[in-house]
Short mmCIF file of C-alpha atoms and ligand atoms in Angstrom, two decimals:
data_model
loop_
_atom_site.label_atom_id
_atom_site.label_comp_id
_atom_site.label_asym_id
_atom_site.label_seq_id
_atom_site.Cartn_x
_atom_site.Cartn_y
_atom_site.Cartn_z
CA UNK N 1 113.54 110.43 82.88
CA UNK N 2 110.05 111.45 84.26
CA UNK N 3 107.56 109.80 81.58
CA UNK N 4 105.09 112.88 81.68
CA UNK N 5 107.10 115.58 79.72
CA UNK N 6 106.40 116.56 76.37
CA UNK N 7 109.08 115.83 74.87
CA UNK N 8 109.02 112.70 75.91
CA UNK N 9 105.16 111.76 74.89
CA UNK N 10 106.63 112.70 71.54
CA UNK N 11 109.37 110.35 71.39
CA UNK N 12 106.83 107.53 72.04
CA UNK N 13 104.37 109.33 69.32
CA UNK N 14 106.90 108.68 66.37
CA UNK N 15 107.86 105.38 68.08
CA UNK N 16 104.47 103.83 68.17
CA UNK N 17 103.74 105.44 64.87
CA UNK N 18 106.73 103.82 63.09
CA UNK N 19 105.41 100.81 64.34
CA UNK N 20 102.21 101.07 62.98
CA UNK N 21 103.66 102.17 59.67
CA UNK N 22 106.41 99.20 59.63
CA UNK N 23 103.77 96.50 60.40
CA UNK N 24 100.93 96.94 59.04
CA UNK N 25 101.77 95.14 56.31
CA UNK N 26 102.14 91.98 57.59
CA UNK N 27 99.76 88.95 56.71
CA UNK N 28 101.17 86.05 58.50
CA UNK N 29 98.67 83.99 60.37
CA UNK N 30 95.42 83.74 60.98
CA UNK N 31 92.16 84.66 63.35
CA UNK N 32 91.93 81.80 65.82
CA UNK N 33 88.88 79.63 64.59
CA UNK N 34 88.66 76.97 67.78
CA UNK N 35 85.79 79.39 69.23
CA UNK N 36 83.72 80.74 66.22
CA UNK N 37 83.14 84.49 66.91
CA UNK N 38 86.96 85.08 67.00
CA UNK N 39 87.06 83.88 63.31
CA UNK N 40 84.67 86.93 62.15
CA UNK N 41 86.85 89.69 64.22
CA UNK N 42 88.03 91.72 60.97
CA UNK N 43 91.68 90.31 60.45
CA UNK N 44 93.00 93.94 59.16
CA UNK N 45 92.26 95.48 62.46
CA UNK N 46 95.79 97.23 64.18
CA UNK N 47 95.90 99.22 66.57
CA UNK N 48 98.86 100.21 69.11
CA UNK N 49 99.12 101.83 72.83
CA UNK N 50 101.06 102.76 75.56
CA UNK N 51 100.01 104.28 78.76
CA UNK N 52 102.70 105.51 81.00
CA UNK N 53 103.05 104.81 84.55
CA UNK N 54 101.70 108.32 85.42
CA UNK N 55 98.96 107.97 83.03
CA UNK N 56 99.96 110.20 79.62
CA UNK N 57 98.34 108.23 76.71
CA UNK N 58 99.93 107.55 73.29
CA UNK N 59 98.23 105.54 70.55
CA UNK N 60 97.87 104.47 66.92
CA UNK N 61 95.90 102.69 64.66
CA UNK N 62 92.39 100.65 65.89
CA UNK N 63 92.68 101.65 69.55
CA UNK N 64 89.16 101.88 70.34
CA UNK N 65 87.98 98.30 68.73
CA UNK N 66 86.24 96.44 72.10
CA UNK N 67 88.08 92.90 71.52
CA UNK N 68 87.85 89.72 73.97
CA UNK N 69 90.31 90.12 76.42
CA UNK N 70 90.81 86.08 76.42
CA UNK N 71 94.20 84.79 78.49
CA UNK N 72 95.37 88.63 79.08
CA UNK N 73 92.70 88.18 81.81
CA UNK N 74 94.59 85.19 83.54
CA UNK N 75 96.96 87.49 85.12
CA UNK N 76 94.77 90.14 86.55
CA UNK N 77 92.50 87.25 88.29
CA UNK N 78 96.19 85.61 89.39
CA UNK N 79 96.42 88.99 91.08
CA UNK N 80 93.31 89.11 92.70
CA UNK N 81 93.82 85.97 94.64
CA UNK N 82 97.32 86.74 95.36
CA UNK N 83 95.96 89.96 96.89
CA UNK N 84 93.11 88.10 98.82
CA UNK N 85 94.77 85.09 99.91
CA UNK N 86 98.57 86.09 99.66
CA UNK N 87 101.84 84.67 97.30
CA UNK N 88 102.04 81.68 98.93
CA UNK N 89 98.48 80.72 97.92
CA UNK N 90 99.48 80.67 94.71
CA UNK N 91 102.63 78.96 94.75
CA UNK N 92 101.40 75.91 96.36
CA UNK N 93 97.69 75.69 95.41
CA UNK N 94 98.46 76.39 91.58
CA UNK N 95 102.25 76.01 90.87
CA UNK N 96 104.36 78.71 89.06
CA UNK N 97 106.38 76.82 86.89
CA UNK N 98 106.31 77.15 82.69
CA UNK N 99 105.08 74.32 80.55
CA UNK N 100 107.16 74.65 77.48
CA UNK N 101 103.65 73.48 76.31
CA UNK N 102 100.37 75.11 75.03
CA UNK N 103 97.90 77.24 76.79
CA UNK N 104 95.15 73.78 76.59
CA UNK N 105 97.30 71.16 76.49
CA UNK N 106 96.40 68.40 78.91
CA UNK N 107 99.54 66.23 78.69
CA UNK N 108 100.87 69.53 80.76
CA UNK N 109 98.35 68.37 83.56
CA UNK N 110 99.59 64.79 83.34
CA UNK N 111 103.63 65.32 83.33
CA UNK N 112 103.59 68.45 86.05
CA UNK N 113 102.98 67.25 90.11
CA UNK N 114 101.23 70.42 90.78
CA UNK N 115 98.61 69.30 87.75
CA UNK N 116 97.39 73.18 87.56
CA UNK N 117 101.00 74.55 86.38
CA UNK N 118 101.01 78.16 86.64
CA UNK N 119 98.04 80.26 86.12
CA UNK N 120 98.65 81.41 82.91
CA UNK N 121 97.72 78.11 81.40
CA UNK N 122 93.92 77.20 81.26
CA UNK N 123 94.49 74.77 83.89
CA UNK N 124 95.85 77.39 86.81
CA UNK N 125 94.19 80.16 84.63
CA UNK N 126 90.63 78.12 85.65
CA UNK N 127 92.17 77.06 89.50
CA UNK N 128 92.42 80.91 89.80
CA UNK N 129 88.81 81.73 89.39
CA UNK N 130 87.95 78.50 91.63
CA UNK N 131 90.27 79.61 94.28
CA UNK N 132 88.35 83.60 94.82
CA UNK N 133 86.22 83.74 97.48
CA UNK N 134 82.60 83.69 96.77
CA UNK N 135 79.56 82.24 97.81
CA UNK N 136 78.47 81.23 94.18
CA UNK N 137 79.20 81.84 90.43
CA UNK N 138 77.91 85.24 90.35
CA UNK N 139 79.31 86.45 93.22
CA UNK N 140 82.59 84.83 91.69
CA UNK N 141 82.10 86.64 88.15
CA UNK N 142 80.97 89.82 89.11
CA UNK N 143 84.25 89.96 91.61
CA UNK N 144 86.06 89.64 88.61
CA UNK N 145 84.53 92.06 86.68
CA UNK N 146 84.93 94.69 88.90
CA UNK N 147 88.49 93.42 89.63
CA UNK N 148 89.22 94.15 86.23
CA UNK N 149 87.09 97.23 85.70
CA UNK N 150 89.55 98.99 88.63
CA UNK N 151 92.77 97.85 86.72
CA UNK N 152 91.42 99.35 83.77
CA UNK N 153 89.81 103.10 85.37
CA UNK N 154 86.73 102.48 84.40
CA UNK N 155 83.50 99.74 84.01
CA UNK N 156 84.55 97.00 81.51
CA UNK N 157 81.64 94.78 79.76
CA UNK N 158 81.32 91.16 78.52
CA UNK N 159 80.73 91.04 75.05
CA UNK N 160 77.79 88.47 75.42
CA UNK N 161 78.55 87.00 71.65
CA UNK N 162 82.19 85.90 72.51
CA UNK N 163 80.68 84.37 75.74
CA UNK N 164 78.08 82.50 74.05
CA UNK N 165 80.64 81.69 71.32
CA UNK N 166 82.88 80.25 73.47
CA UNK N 167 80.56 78.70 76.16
CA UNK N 168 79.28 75.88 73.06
CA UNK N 169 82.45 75.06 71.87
CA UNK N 170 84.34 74.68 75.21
CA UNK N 171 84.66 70.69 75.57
CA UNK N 172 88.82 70.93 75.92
CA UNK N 173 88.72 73.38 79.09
CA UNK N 174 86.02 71.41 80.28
CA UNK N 175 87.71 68.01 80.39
CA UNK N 176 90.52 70.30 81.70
CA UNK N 177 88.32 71.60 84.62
CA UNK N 178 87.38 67.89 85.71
CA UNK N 179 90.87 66.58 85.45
CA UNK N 180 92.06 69.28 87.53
CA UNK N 181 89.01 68.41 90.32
CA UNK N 182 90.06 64.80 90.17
CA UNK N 183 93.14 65.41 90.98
CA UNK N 184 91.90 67.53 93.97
CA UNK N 185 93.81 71.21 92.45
CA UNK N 186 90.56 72.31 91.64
CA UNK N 187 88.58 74.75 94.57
CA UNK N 188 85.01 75.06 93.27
CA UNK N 189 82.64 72.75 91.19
CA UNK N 190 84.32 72.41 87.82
CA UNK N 191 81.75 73.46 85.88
CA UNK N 192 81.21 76.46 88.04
CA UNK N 193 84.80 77.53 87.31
CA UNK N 194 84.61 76.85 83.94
CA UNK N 195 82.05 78.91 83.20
CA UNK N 196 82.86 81.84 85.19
CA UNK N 197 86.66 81.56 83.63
CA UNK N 198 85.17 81.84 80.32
CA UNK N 199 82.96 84.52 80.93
CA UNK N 200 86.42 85.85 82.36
CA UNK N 201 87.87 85.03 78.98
CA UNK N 202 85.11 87.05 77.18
CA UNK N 203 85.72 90.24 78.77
CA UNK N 204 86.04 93.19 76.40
CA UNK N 205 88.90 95.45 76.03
CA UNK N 206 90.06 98.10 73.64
CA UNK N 207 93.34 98.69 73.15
CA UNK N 208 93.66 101.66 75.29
CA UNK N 209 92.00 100.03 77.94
CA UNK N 210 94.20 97.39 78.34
CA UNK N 211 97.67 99.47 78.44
CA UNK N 212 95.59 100.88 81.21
CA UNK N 213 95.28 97.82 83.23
CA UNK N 214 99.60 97.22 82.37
CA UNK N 215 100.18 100.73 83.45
CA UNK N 216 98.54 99.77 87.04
CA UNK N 217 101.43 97.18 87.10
CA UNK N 218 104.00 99.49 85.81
CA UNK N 219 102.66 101.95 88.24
CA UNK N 220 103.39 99.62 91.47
CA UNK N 221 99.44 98.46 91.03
CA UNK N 222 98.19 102.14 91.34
CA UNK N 223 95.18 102.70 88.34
CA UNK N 224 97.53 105.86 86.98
CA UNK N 225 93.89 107.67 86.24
CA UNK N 226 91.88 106.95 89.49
CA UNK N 227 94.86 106.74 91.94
CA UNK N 228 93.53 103.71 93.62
CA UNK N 229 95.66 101.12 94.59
CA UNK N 230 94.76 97.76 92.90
CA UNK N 231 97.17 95.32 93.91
CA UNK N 232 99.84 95.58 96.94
CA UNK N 233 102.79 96.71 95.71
CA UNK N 234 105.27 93.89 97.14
CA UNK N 235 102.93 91.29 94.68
CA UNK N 236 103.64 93.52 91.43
CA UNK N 237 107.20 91.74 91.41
CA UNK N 238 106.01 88.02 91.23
CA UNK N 239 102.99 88.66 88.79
CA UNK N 240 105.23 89.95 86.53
CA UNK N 241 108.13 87.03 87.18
CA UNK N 242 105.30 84.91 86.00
CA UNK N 243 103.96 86.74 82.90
CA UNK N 244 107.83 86.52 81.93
CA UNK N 245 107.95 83.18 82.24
CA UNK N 246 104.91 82.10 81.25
CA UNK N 247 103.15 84.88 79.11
CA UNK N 248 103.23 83.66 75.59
CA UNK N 249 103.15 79.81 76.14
CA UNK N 250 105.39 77.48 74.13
CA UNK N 251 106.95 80.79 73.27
CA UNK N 252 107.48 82.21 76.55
CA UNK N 253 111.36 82.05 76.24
CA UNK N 254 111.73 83.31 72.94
CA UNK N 255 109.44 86.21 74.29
CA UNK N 256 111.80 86.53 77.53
CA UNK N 257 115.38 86.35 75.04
CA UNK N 258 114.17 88.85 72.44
CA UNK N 259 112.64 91.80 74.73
CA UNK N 260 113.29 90.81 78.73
CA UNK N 261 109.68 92.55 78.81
CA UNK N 262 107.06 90.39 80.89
CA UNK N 263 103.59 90.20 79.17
CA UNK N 264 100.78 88.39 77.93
CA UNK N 265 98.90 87.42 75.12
CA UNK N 266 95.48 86.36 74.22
CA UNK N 267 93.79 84.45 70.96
CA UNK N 268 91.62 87.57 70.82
CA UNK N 269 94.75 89.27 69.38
CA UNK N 270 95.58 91.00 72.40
CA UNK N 271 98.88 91.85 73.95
CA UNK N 272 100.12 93.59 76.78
CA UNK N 273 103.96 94.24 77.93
CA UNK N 274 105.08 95.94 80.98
CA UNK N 275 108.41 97.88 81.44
CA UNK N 276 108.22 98.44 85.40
CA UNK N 277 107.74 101.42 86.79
CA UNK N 278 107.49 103.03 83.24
CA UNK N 279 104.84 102.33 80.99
CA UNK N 280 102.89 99.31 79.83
CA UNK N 281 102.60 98.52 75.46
CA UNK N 282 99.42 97.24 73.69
CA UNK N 283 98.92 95.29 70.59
CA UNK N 284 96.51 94.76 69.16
CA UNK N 285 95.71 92.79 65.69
CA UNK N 286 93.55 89.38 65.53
CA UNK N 287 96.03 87.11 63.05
CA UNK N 288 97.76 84.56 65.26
CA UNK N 289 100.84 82.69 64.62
CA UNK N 290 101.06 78.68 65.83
CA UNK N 291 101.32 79.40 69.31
CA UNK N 292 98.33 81.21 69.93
CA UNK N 293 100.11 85.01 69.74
CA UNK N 294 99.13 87.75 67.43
CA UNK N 295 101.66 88.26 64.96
CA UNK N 296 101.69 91.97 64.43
CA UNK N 297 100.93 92.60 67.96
CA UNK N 298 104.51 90.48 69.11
CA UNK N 299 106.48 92.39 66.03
CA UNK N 300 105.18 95.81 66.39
CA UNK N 301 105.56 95.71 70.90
CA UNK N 302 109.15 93.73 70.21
CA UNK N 303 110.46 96.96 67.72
CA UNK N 304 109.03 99.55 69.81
CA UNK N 305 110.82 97.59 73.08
CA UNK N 306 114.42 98.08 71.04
CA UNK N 307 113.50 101.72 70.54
CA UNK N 308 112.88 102.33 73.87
CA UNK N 309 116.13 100.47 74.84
CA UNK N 310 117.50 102.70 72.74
CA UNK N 311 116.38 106.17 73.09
CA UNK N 312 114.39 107.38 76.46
CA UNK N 313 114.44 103.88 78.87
CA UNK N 314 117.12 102.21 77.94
CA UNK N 315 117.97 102.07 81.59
CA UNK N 316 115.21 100.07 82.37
CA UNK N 317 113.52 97.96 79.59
CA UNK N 318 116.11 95.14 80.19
N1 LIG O 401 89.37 81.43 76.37
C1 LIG O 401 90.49 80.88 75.65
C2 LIG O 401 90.61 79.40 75.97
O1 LIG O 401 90.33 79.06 77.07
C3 LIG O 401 91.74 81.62 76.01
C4 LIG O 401 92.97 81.08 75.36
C5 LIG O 401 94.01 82.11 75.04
O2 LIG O 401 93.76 83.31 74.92
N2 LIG O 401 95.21 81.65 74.82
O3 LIG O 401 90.93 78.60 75.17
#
């Protein structure tokens, strides 16, 4: 069923809107604290999105909040190198295997040969960024930026407090930068990399933004509103075998069992699910459970996966 007609935007209206409605509600967990400016997001925030694959918009709730990006990034600059140095770059010079483990956990690094993982752990998440060519750390950063800034249709900004925020209270992905370089899986001078991964980290995003950048995956890595191609579209495949596997951490499987949907999530509260060649769901909502996910976000894009299932894609969402 072609995603642009009317009648079908307004299936995924009252969708997305029973979502809101059913979830709103919920209080469980809590603003990550570990970097201070994502304790003082406002916890109530919600807001919901999907952009289809040919670009029709349908939202609800706090959609135009500008929140840190965080680990959501980690697959768009896994991308990027896969587009400038090819899939097999990845595979051996990062690893794409799933932890089981957190997204900063260090024993991780110690048990796993390939050290670096998969880079949707801090560890390959931080090999990523060292691996892009550049000739230094702003050349590195501001590739990035405009990496991201084409998967999203238009010029995304750091939000300078998160940056700052983050950049003092660091330590952990510093020691994991350093272990990574000692065991030679690092590309760049730790510190470099560090920096420019949490600058990365601290990229801002509203909701509606970021279903843009998953409906440039959905779309075969075509931006839906510019037309540009992003990514080539034989590489859409494999980032999304790895956001299945390894998009939600120590969760990842649980993600995988209850929605077959590959996506990502970040401690800013962030979410992002792709259904390929259909549409890519946002969540948005800052109260995390243990593992690092937002709560809301993982109920509300989980429900409105089933509906979809159910009603217009059911073809396709598993
Ligand atoms: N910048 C955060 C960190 O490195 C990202 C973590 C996340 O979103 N899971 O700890």
């Amino acid at each position: 069923m072609a995603a642009s007609s009317n009648d079908t935007v307004q299936q995924l209206q009252k969708i997305v809107d029973d979502a809101y409605a059913k979830f709103k509600g919920v209080q469980e967990g809590k603003n990550a604290d570990y970097i201070p400016y994502l304790a003082t997001v406002p916890s109530e925030l919600f807001g919901l999105a999907i952009v289809t694959a040919d670009g029709q918009e349908v939202t609800a709730g706090d959609v135009d909040y500008s929140f840190a990006i965080e680990s959501i990034s980690k697959p768009f600059t896994m991308a990027m190198v896969m587009e400038e140095q090819g899939l097999d770059a990845v595979y051996e010079k990062i690893g794409v295997e799933p932890t089981g483990m957190p997204f900063n956990s260090i024993l991780a690094i110690e048990l796993n040969p390939k050290r670096s993982i998969n880079p949707l752990v801090n560890a390959g998440a931080i090999a990523s960024v060292s691996m892009l060519e550049a000739k230094d750390a702003d050349e590195r950063w501001q590739k990035i930026l405009d990496g991201y800034s084409a998967y999203a249709g238009e010029p995304l900004k750091l939000i300078n407090d998160v940056y700052v925020s983050e950049a003092e209270t660091n330590y952990r992905n510093r020691a994991i930068a350093n272990l990574l370089y000692a065991y030679d899986r690092l590309y760049s001078d730790p510190m470099e990399a560090n920096d420019v991964y949490t600058k990365q980290c601290s990229v801002g995003v509203t909701a509606r933004q970021l279903a843009m950048m998953g409906a440039t995956l959905a779309n075969g890595g075509v931006n839906p509103k510019t037309g540009k191609r992003v990514l080539r579209e034989d590489y859409v495949d494999e980032v999304l075998a790895v956001m299945l596997m390894a998009g939600f951490y120590d969760e990842s499987g649980e993600w995988a069992y209850r929605t077959g949907l590959p996506g990502k999530t970040g401690v800013g509260g962030g979410i992002v699910a792709v259904v390929p060649g259909q549409l890519a769901i946002v969540g948005f909502s800052p109260r995390l459970n243990e593992a690092g996910n937002s709560v809301r976000a993982m109920k509300a894009i989980q429900y409105i996966g089933e509906q979809l299932k159910d009603n217009i894609f059911f073809d396709c969402a598993r």
